[in-house]
Amino acid sequence: MFADQGRIEARIKLARGQGLWPAFWMLGKNIGTVGWPTCGELDIMENHGSDTTSMSSAVHGPGYSGNTPFVHVQHFSPGSTTDFHIYAVEWDSLGISFFVDSVLHYFVGRSAVQQYGNWVYNQQFFVILNLAVGGNFDHDPQSDAIFPATMQVDYVRVFRRGG
């Protein structure tokens, strides 16, 4: 469980291959009572396993989910997504900032979110790191896929904002 404001980061080496969906994300603690997307979701890093040149970050909530206006694709030099990178998110009452290797790559302001729906990022969140296989995000693995596949996590760090 993560506090309602602060920073969380993880040093991750992504899995490669079509059909793999490595992700580092957060889901509102109240998912069981209000459902998705009302609980809020922060996608710190999502990657199509078949794409070695980019990853995305997104903000989902009531009125701005799925094909949300708050998705940003971060491009890398070819093949560099196979290296370790530090993916991070910081948020407070004014907005949400996404980082790769300590460089800000995307900011979503609270006022922009509230043009679409409620700001739901003033609560605790579950932190999730997972490697999904198949589905509609990167399709199913091809017959030449190599398993087992691994998303390597070196560390996860959580910093709570004082106040």
XYZ file of C-alpha atoms in Angstrom:
163
model
C 0.000 0.000 0.000
C 1.324 3.414 -0.919
C 0.577 6.713 0.793
C -1.702 9.292 -0.783
C 1.162 11.549 -1.950
C 4.855 11.010 -2.610
C 7.168 9.161 -4.963
C 7.574 5.548 -5.923
C 10.264 4.186 -8.205
C 11.503 0.831 -9.414
C 14.580 -0.215 -11.336
C 13.326 -2.641 -13.968
C 14.609 -4.555 -16.976
C 11.686 -5.322 -19.270
C 10.758 -8.680 -20.751
C 10.925 -8.954 -24.556
C 8.697 -10.727 -27.041
C 5.322 -10.392 -28.706
C 2.496 -11.117 -26.322
C 4.368 -9.931 -23.229
C 3.040 -6.968 -21.255
C 5.425 -5.787 -18.524
C 3.890 -3.158 -16.256
C 4.548 -1.109 -13.115
C 1.324 0.498 -11.979
C -0.916 1.533 -9.107
C -4.593 0.948 -8.377
C -6.727 2.832 -5.852
C -7.245 1.041 -2.532
C -11.017 1.436 -2.850
C -11.228 -0.751 -5.998
C -13.367 -3.274 -4.095
C -16.042 -0.742 -3.177
C -16.162 1.710 -6.108
C -14.768 -0.393 -8.983
C -12.601 0.642 -11.918
C -12.016 3.321 -13.140
C -13.542 5.263 -10.227
C -10.772 3.977 -7.924
C -8.079 5.557 -10.116
C -5.126 3.952 -11.866
C -1.621 5.251 -12.510
C 0.362 3.391 -15.161
C 3.928 4.294 -14.299
C 5.293 2.069 -17.067
C 3.587 -0.216 -19.565
C 5.352 -1.795 -22.508
C 4.373 -3.845 -25.529
C 6.871 -6.701 -25.284
C 7.289 -6.603 -29.064
C 8.331 -2.917 -28.964
C 11.950 -2.248 -28.009
C 11.723 1.514 -28.590
C 8.979 2.839 -26.302
C 6.889 2.566 -23.149
C 3.855 4.479 -21.954
C 2.544 6.145 -18.811
C -1.118 6.927 -18.192
C -3.682 8.278 -15.758
C -7.113 6.595 -15.603
C -10.121 7.607 -13.532
C -13.836 8.393 -13.705
C -14.499 10.096 -17.050
C -10.972 9.539 -18.381
C -10.283 5.820 -18.725
C -9.413 3.317 -21.418
C -8.548 5.442 -24.433
C -7.809 8.299 -22.043
C -6.482 11.684 -23.112
C -3.854 11.197 -20.403
C -1.497 8.702 -22.059
C 2.070 9.552 -22.996
C 4.485 7.417 -25.010
C 8.176 7.750 -24.138
C 10.572 6.792 -26.947
C 13.994 5.228 -26.404
C 16.879 4.556 -28.736
C 16.320 1.185 -30.474
C 16.849 -1.753 -28.153
C 17.497 0.278 -25.016
C 14.292 -0.883 -23.323
C 16.170 -4.137 -22.761
C 18.464 -2.312 -20.297
C 17.634 -1.522 -16.673
C 15.823 1.808 -16.242
C 14.390 3.588 -13.224
C 10.674 4.261 -13.707
C 9.047 6.625 -11.213
C 5.934 8.616 -10.410
C 5.530 11.561 -8.049
C 2.232 13.092 -7.144
C 0.733 15.675 -4.875
C -2.437 17.749 -4.779
C -1.400 19.682 -7.922
C -0.555 16.881 -10.333
C 1.213 13.687 -11.334
C 4.758 13.533 -12.764
C 6.255 10.510 -14.533
C 10.024 9.954 -14.825
C 12.429 7.632 -16.617
C 15.980 7.612 -15.244
C 15.227 10.759 -13.184
C 14.146 12.733 -16.272
C 10.578 14.061 -16.294
C 8.806 12.761 -19.395
C 5.152 13.515 -18.611
C 3.109 15.723 -16.287
C -0.664 15.660 -15.790
C -2.076 18.579 -13.828
C -5.014 18.241 -11.481
C -6.871 21.013 -13.318
C -6.568 19.118 -16.635
C -7.910 15.923 -15.052
C -10.849 17.762 -13.511
C -11.980 18.898 -16.968
C -12.861 15.221 -17.606
C -13.851 13.911 -14.167
C -13.020 13.738 -10.479
C -9.493 13.843 -9.092
C -9.208 10.515 -7.235
C -5.509 10.600 -6.290
C -5.903 11.663 -2.665
C -6.084 8.134 -1.272
C -3.857 5.099 -0.779
C -2.909 2.922 -3.755
C -1.845 -0.667 -4.269
C 1.530 -0.936 -6.038
C 1.606 -3.615 -8.742
C 4.504 -4.987 -10.786
C 3.528 -7.699 -13.213
C 4.295 -9.432 -16.474
C 1.099 -10.411 -18.283
C 1.045 -12.785 -21.242
C -1.423 -12.549 -24.130
C -4.528 -10.440 -24.406
C -5.313 -7.446 -26.560
C -2.467 -5.158 -25.426
C 0.332 -6.894 -27.363
C -1.662 -9.843 -28.768
C -0.814 -13.465 -28.089
C 2.742 -14.804 -28.158
C 3.940 -16.272 -31.440
C 5.032 -19.891 -31.722
C 8.707 -18.860 -31.545
C 8.255 -17.101 -28.174
C 10.855 -17.983 -25.572
C 9.576 -18.987 -22.139
C 10.009 -18.562 -19.292
C 9.977 -14.797 -19.756
C 11.186 -12.489 -17.006
C 10.710 -8.866 -16.027
C 13.649 -8.251 -13.689
C 13.069 -5.908 -10.741
C 16.223 -4.709 -9.001
C 14.417 -2.627 -6.359
C 11.282 -0.703 -5.458
C 11.551 2.467 -3.356
C 8.726 4.411 -1.744
C 9.003 7.991 -0.499
C 6.117 9.551 1.374
C 5.565 13.280 1.018
C 5.540 15.033 4.380
C 2.772 17.369 5.353
